[in-house]
Amino acid sequence: MQIRQLVKNEDIPYDLLLLADPSRTVVDNYLNRDYTYVAEQNNEIIGIVVLFPLDNKSIEIKNIAVREDFQKKGIGVVLLNHAEMVAQKLGYKFLIIGTADISGSPIVLYEKFGFCRYGVKKNFFVENYDEPIVDNGFQCIDMVMLKKEIS
Ligand code: COA
């Protein structure tokens, strides 16, 4: 498996991006090829991570997803490591990630990776999406924000 930047003119793997974020409109608002990395195996894209600079100190992982048949094999952690390495090289001090505050969310994975909770965006999923967002049978309301100091 290799991780590489999504190149110019290459199709955007929306099938993967929509696993993590169900609104294509929202995805298009943060997607930038310069900050999008894909995990590829046998010429197939099986994972993706999208970064988005917030200010000169912080960069956020706006989307991270692994194809369903490749989940729970460590690829998520490889993508998190790649995002951290890129953010460090670019000189950022904090890597940020947000996720729904529901049972079964990947918060445990992020905390194991060294992220710490620092805030909550109240009603984020209600205010930013046209339809209710339901994950694992739970409606997503608030977004928990986590950060990791990387320098
Ligand atoms: N909840 C709890 N633990 C989780 C988890 C989840 N949703 N996803 C992964 N983990 C755990 C794994 O069990 C594993 O723990 P272990 O090493 O103790 O066994 C560890 O985290 C590493 O997992 P890994 O195999 O690297 O993760 P992955 O390749 O399955 O990728 C996601 C993780 C979240 C990217 C993947 O499940 C995914 O694409 N989900 C759908 C999209 C999504 O929800 N994205 C995140 C939006 S915030």
PDB file of C-alpha atoms and ligand atoms in Angstrom, residues 16-21 46-48 61-68 70-80 97-100 103-110 112 125 135-136 143, ligand 1:
ATOM      1  CA  LEU A  16     -14.967   7.136   0.266  1.00  0.00           C
ATOM      2  CA  LEU A  17     -15.371  10.770   1.296  1.00  0.00           C
ATOM      3  CA  LEU A  18     -19.116  10.290   1.758  1.00  0.00           C
ATOM      4  CA  LEU A  19     -18.482   7.458   4.241  1.00  0.00           C
ATOM      5  CA  ALA A  20     -17.124  10.065   6.647  1.00  0.00           C
ATOM      6  CA  ASP A  21     -19.256  13.020   5.604  1.00  0.00           C
ATOM      7  CA  ILE A  46      -8.888   2.177  -0.385  1.00  0.00           C
ATOM      8  CA  GLY A  47      -8.511   5.139   1.959  1.00  0.00           C
ATOM      9  CA  ILE A  48      -8.435   8.916   2.046  1.00  0.00           C
ATOM     10  CA  ILE A  61      -8.340  16.561   9.352  1.00  0.00           C
ATOM     11  CA  LYS A  62     -11.687  17.302   7.706  1.00  0.00           C
ATOM     12  CA  ASN A  63     -12.237  13.810   6.344  1.00  0.00           C
ATOM     13  CA  ILE A  64     -10.737  10.375   6.940  1.00  0.00           C
ATOM     14  CA  ALA A  65     -12.191   7.185   5.531  1.00  0.00           C
ATOM     15  CA  VAL A  66     -11.205   3.624   4.713  1.00  0.00           C
ATOM     16  CA  ARG A  67     -13.156   1.448   2.276  1.00  0.00           C
ATOM     17  CA  GLU A  68     -15.479  -0.782   4.295  1.00  0.00           C
ATOM     18  CA  PHE A  70     -10.417  -2.723   4.380  1.00  0.00           C
ATOM     19  CA  GLN A  71     -11.461  -1.276   7.747  1.00  0.00           C
ATOM     20  CA  LYS A  72      -9.978  -2.474  11.044  1.00  0.00           C
ATOM     21  CA  LYS A  73      -6.700  -3.495   9.411  1.00  0.00           C
ATOM     22  CA  GLY A  74      -4.666  -0.522  10.613  1.00  0.00           C
ATOM     23  CA  ILE A  75      -5.107   1.680   7.526  1.00  0.00           C
ATOM     24  CA  GLY A  76      -6.876   4.418   9.526  1.00  0.00           C
ATOM     25  CA  VAL A  77      -3.818   4.703  11.769  1.00  0.00           C
ATOM     26  CA  VAL A  78      -1.510   4.799   8.719  1.00  0.00           C
ATOM     27  CA  LEU A  79      -3.589   7.700   7.335  1.00  0.00           C
ATOM     28  CA  LEU A  80      -3.503   9.510  10.692  1.00  0.00           C
ATOM     29  CA  ILE A  97     -10.060  16.528  14.239  1.00  0.00           C
ATOM     30  CA  GLY A  98     -13.788  16.670  14.916  1.00  0.00           C
ATOM     31  CA  THR A  99     -16.281  13.849  15.168  1.00  0.00           C
ATOM     32  CA  ALA A 100     -19.817  13.169  16.295  1.00  0.00           C
ATOM     33  CA  SER A 103     -21.674   5.743  20.670  1.00  0.00           C
ATOM     34  CA  GLY A 104     -19.457   3.890  18.176  1.00  0.00           C
ATOM     35  CA  SER A 105     -17.728   7.024  16.904  1.00  0.00           C
ATOM     36  CA  PRO A 106     -13.989   6.818  16.256  1.00  0.00           C
ATOM     37  CA  ILE A 107     -13.179   9.052  19.280  1.00  0.00           C
ATOM     38  CA  VAL A 108     -11.507   6.045  20.941  1.00  0.00           C
ATOM     39  CA  LEU A 109      -9.243   5.633  17.907  1.00  0.00           C
ATOM     40  CA  TYR A 110      -8.332   9.329  17.927  1.00  0.00           C
ATOM     41  CA  LYS A 112      -5.415   6.284  21.302  1.00  0.00           C
ATOM     42  CA  PHE A 125     -24.616  18.470  12.546  1.00  0.00           C
ATOM     43  CA  ASP A 135     -24.726   7.084  12.320  1.00  0.00           C
ATOM     44  CA  ASN A 136     -24.857   3.676  14.005  1.00  0.00           C
ATOM     45  CA  MET A 143     -19.257  17.704  17.146  1.00  0.00           C
TER      46      MET A 143
HETATM   47  N1  COA B   1     -14.815   3.045  16.996  1.00  0.00           N
HETATM   48  C1  COA B   1     -13.960   2.514  17.890  1.00  0.00           C
HETATM   49  N2  COA B   1     -12.731   2.031  17.590  1.00  0.00           N
HETATM   50  C2  COA B   1     -12.381   2.107  16.301  1.00  0.00           C
HETATM   51  C3  COA B   1     -13.211   2.653  15.296  1.00  0.00           C
HETATM   52  C4  COA B   1     -14.485   3.109  15.678  1.00  0.00           C
HETATM   53  N3  COA B   1     -15.343   3.630  14.804  1.00  0.00           N
HETATM   54  N4  COA B   1     -12.551   2.579  14.123  1.00  0.00           N
HETATM   55  C5  COA B   1     -11.366   2.004  14.392  1.00  0.00           C
HETATM   56  N5  COA B   1     -11.263   1.730  15.700  1.00  0.00           N
HETATM   57  C6  COA B   1     -10.138   1.129  16.402  1.00  0.00           C
HETATM   58  C7  COA B   1      -9.798  -0.234  15.840  1.00  0.00           C
HETATM   59  O1  COA B   1     -10.568  -1.231  16.474  1.00  0.00           O
HETATM   60  C8  COA B   1      -8.334  -0.333  16.164  1.00  0.00           C
HETATM   61  O2  COA B   1      -8.121  -0.621  17.520  1.00  0.00           O
HETATM   62  P1  COA B   1      -7.097  -1.778  17.939  1.00  0.00           P
HETATM   63  O3  COA B   1      -5.789  -1.427  17.291  1.00  0.00           O
HETATM   64  O4  COA B   1      -7.089  -1.690  19.437  1.00  0.00           O
HETATM   65  O5  COA B   1      -7.720  -3.017  17.393  1.00  0.00           O
HETATM   66  C9  COA B   1      -7.838   1.080  15.986  1.00  0.00           C
HETATM   67  O6  COA B   1      -8.978   1.915  16.156  1.00  0.00           O
HETATM   68  C10 COA B   1      -7.166   1.279  14.640  1.00  0.00           C
HETATM   69  O7  COA B   1      -8.098   1.159  13.664  1.00  0.00           O
HETATM   70  P2  COA B   1      -7.731   1.081  12.122  1.00  0.00           P
HETATM   71  O8  COA B   1      -7.836  -0.319  11.632  1.00  0.00           O
HETATM   72  O9  COA B   1      -6.456   1.808  11.829  1.00  0.00           O
HETATM   73  O10 COA B   1      -8.932   1.952  11.571  1.00  0.00           O
HETATM   74  P3  COA B   1      -9.646   1.812  10.165  1.00  0.00           P
HETATM   75  O11 COA B   1      -8.684   1.474   9.090  1.00  0.00           O
HETATM   76  O12 COA B   1     -10.844   0.941  10.314  1.00  0.00           O
HETATM   77  O13 COA B   1     -10.121   3.315   9.938  1.00  0.00           O
HETATM   78  C11 COA B   1     -11.924   4.830  10.171  1.00  0.00           C
HETATM   79  C12 COA B   1     -10.875   4.003  10.910  1.00  0.00           C
HETATM   80  C13 COA B   1     -12.709   5.646  11.206  1.00  0.00           C
HETATM   81  C14 COA B   1     -11.234   5.799   9.210  1.00  0.00           C
HETATM   82  C15 COA B   1     -12.861   3.845   9.401  1.00  0.00           C
HETATM   83  O14 COA B   1     -13.536   3.028  10.321  1.00  0.00           O
HETATM   84  C16 COA B   1     -13.864   4.520   8.495  1.00  0.00           C
HETATM   85  O15 COA B   1     -13.587   4.832   7.341  1.00  0.00           O
HETATM   86  N6  COA B   1     -15.107   4.748   8.999  1.00  0.00           N
HETATM   87  C17 COA B   1     -16.160   5.360   8.163  1.00  0.00           C
HETATM   88  C18 COA B   1     -15.881   6.828   7.942  1.00  0.00           C
HETATM   89  C19 COA B   1     -15.743   7.600   9.239  1.00  0.00           C
HETATM   90  O16 COA B   1     -16.551   7.452  10.139  1.00  0.00           O
HETATM   91  N7  COA B   1     -14.700   8.453   9.298  1.00  0.00           N
HETATM   92  C20 COA B   1     -14.423   9.250  10.458  1.00  0.00           C
HETATM   93  C21 COA B   1     -15.261  10.462  10.492  1.00  0.00           C
HETATM   94  S1  COA B   1     -14.862  11.438  11.936  1.00  0.00           S
END
